[in-house]
Coordinates of C-alpha atoms in Angstrom, one line a residue:
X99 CA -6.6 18.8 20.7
X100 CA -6.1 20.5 24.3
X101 CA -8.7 22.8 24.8
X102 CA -7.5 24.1 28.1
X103 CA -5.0 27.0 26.0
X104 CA -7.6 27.2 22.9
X105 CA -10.5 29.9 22.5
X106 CA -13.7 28.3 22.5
X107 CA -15.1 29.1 18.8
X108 CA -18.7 27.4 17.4
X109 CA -18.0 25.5 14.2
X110 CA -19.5 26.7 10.9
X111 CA -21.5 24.1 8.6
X112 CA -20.1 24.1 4.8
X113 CA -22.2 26.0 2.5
X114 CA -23.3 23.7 0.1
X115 CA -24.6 24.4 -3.5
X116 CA -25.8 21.5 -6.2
X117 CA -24.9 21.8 -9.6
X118 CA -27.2 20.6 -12.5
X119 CA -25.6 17.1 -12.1
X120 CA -26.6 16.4 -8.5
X121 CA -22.6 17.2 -7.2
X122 CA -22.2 19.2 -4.0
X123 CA -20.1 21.9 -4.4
X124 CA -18.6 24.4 -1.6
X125 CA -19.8 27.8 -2.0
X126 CA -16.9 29.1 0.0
X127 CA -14.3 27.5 -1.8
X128 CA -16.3 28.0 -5.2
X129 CA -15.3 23.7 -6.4
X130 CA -17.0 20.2 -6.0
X131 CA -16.3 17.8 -3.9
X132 CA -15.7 15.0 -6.1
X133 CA -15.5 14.7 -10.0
X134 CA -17.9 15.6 -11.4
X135 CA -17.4 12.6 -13.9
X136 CA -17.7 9.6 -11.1
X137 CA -16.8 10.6 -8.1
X138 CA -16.7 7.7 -6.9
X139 CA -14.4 5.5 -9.4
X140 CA -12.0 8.9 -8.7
X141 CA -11.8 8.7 -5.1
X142 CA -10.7 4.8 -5.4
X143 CA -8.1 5.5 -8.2
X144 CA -6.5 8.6 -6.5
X145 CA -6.5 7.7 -2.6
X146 CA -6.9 3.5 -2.4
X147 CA -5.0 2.6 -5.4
X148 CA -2.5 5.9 -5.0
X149 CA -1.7 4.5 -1.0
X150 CA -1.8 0.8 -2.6
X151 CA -5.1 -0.1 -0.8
X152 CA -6.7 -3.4 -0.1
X153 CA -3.2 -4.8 -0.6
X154 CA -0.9 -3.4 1.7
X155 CA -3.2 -5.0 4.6
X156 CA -2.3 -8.3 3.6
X157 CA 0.4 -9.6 6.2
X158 CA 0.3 -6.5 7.5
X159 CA 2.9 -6.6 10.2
X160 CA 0.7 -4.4 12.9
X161 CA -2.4 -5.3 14.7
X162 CA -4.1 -1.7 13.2
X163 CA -3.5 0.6 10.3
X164 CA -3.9 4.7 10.7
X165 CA -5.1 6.8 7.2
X166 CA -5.8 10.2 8.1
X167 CA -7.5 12.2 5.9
X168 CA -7.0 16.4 5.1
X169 CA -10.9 17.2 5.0
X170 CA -13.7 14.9 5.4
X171 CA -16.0 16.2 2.9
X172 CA -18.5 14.3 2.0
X173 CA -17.3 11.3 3.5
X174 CA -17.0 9.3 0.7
X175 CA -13.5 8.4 0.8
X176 CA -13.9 7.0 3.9
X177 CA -16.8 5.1 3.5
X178 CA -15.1 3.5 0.3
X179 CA -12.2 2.8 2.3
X180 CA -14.6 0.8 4.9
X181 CA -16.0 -0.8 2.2
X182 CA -12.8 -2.2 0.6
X183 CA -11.7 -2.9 4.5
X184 CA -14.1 -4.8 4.8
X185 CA -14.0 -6.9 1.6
X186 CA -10.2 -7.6 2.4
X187 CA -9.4 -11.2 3.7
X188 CA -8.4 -12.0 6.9
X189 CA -6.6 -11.5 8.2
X190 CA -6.2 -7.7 8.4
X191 CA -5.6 -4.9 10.8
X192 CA -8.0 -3.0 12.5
X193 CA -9.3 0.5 11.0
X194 CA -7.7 4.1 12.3
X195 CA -9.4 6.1 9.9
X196 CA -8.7 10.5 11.4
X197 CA -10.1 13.1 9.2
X198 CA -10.2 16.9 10.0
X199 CA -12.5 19.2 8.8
X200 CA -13.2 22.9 9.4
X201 CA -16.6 23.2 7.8
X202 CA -18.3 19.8 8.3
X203 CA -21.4 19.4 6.1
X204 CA -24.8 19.2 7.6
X205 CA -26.3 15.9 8.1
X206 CA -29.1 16.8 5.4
X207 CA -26.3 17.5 2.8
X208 CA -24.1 14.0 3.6
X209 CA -27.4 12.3 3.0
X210 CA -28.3 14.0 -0.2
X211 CA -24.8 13.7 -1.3
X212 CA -24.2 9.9 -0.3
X213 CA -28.1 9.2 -1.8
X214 CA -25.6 9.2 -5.5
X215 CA -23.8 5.6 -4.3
X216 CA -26.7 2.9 -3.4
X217 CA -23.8 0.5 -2.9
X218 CA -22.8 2.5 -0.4
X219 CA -26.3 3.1 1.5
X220 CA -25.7 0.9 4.5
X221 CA -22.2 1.7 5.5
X222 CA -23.4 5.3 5.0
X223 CA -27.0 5.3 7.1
X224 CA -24.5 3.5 9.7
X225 CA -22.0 6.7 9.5
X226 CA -25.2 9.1 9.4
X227 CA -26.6 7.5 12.7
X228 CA -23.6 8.1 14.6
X229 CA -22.8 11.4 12.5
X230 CA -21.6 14.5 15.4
X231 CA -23.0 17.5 15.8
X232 CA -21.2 21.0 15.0
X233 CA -19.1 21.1 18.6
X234 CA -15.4 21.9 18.1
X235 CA -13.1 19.2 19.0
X236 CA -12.5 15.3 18.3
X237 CA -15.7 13.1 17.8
X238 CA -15.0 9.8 17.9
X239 CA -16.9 7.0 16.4
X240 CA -16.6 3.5 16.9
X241 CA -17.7 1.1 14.1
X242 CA -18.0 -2.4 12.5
X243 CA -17.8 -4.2 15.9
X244 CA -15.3 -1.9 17.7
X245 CA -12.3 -2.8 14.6
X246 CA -13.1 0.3 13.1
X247 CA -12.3 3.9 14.3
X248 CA -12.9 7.1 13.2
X249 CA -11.9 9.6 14.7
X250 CA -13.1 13.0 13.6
X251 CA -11.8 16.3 14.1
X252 CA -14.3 19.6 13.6
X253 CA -11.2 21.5 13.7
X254 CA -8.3 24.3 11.5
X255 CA -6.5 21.7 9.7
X256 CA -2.7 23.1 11.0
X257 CA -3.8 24.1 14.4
X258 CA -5.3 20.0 14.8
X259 CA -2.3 18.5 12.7
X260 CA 0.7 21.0 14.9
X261 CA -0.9 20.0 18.0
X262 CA -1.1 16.3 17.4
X263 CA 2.2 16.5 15.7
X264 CA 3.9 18.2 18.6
X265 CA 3.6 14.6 21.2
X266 CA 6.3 13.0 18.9
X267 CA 4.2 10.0 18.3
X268 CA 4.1 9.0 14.4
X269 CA 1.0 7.7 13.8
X270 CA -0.2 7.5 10.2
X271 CA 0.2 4.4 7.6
X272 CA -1.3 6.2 4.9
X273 CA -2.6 9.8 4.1
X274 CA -5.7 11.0 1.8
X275 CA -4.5 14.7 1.3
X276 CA -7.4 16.1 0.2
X277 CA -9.3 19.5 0.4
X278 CA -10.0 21.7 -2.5
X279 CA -7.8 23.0 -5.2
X280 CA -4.5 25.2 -3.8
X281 CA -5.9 28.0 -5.6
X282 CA -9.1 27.9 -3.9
X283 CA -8.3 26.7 -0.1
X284 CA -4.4 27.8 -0.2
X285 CA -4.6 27.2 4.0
X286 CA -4.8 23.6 3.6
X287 CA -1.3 22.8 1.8
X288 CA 0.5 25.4 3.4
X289 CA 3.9 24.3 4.6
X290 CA 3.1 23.9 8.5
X291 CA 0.6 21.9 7.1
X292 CA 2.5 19.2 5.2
X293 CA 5.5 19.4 7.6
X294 CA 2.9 18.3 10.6
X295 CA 2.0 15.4 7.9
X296 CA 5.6 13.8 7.6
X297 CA 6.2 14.6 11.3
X298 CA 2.6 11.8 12.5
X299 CA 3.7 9.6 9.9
X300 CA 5.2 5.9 10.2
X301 CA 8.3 5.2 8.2
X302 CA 7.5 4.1 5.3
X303 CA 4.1 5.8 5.5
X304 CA 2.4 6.9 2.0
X305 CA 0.5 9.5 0.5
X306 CA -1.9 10.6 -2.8
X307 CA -3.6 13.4 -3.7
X308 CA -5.7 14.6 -7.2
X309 CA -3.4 17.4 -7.3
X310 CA 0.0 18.1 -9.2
X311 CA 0.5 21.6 -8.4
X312 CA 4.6 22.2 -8.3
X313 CA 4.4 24.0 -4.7
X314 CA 2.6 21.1 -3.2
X315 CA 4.8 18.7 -4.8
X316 CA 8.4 20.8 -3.6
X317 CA 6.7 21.3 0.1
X318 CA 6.1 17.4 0.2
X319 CA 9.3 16.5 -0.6
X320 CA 10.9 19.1 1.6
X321 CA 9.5 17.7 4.1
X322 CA 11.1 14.3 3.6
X323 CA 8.8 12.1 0.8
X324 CA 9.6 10.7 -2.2
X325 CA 6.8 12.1 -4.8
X326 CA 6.0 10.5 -7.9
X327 CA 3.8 12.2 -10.1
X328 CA 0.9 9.9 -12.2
X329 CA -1.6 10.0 -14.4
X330 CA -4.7 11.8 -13.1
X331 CA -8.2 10.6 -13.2
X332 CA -10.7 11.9 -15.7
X333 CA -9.9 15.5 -16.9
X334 CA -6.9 16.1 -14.3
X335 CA -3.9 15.2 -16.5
X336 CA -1.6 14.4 -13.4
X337 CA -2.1 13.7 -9.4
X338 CA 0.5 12.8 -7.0
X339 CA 1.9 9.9 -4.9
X340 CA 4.5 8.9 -2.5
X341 CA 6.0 7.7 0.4
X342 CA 8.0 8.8 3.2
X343 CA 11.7 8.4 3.8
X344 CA 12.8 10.3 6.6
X345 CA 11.0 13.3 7.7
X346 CA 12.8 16.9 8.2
X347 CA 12.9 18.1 11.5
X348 CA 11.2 20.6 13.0
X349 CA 12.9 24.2 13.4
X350 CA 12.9 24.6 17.2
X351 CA 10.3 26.8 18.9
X352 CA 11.6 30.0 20.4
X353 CA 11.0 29.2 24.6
X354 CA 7.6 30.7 25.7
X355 CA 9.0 31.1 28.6
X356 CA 10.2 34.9 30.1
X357 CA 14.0 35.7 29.6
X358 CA 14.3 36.1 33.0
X359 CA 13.8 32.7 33.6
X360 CA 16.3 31.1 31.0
X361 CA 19.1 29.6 32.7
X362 CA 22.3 31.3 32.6
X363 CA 25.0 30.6 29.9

């Protein structure tokens, strides 16, 4: 994100509670940040199996493959991802893995949280050791023998996606759209928002998400995917899926630039 034309603001650590089952849950946003059921088995049904995840890096056609991810959270999609990346044959593409996040957790809290998934304990101490601090702006960490990136943004999720939208260079294979509940964090599937998300993505680029609310689901396909709607995990009776045909484009900016200087007609 250009920080030349953006006011400097210190970034606030999520405000974590624990319910009586050991789950993180956001005390701003009032939910958890995974099922409370398995967590874990949820995160691999909705966003690897909903984006079609090992297989779609078999013969991939591209030397690297971009997911980027609406709120990093815990971090446990991601490290699932790496995990599955990892276990895929070769040969496969490189990792791109982009997540945004406006109220990263403390380093404390990702530990406690990530302590739930031994199987997961040395891809996570790696993630923790290279974990950023709370500085606005992209931290970028490099993995697995440099074929893994991630790229992570302590950022407003429409401010980061508009501004990464606006250099016209589609860059996403596959999107976790995640977050908390519309209800509860109605800023993060706002239209801007998901318009931003068809405008980085690939053709052919595909999405899931736990949710099935109707706005989310009319604003995604507005904005140029086809959206299938499945069976949820665990208590959620539906979630969403899909994949991009050609995004809408963007309503023009008004010129920022004084009257006086338009050119005449």
């Amino acid at each position: 994100m250009r920080r030349d034309n953006t006011p400097w603001r210190p970034v606030t650590a999520a405000a974590i509670g624990w319910t009586d089952e050991g789950v993180p849950q956001s005390l701003h946003f009032g939910d958890v940040y995974y099922s409370r059921d398995d967590g874990l088995a949820e995160s691999e049904y909705v966003f690897l199996r909903g984006n079609d995840l090992p297989r779609r890096w078999l013969n991939w056609p591209a030397p690297g493959f971009c997911i980027a991810e609406t709120g990093f959270g815990t971090g446990l999609n991601f490290l699932l991802t790496w995990q599955a990346w990892r276990d895929a044959p070769e040969p496969r593409p490189s990792l791109h893995y982009l997540s945004v996040e406006k109220f990263p957790l403390a380093p404390a809290d990702m530990a406690r949280a990530l302590a739930s998934w031994p199987s997961l304990k040395p891809l996570a101490d790696s993630l923790l050791e290279q974990y950023p601090g709370l500085v606005p702006g992209q931290h970028r960490l490099v993995l697995d023998r440099g074929r893994l990136t991630l790229d992570l943004w302590w950022e407003d999720i429409e401010e980061t996606l508009t501004d990464l939208a606006s250099h016209g260079r589609p860059l996403v294979d596959a999107w976790y759209l995640d977050g908390f509940a519309p209800a509860r964090n109605a800023q993060m599937w706002q239209p801007a928002v998901l318009r931003s998300v068809a405008r980085l993505s690939r053709p052919g680029a595909s999405f899931a998400t736990f949710t099935a609310a109707g706005e989310v689901r009319r604003q995604l396909s507005g904005a140029g995917f086809a959206v299938e709607k499945t069976a949820g995990f665990g208590r959620k009776r539906e979630c969403l899926r899909g994949r991009l045909g050609a995004p809408v484009p963007p309503v023009p900016a008004a010129p920022s630039i004084p009257a006086w200087d338009l050119p005449a007609t």
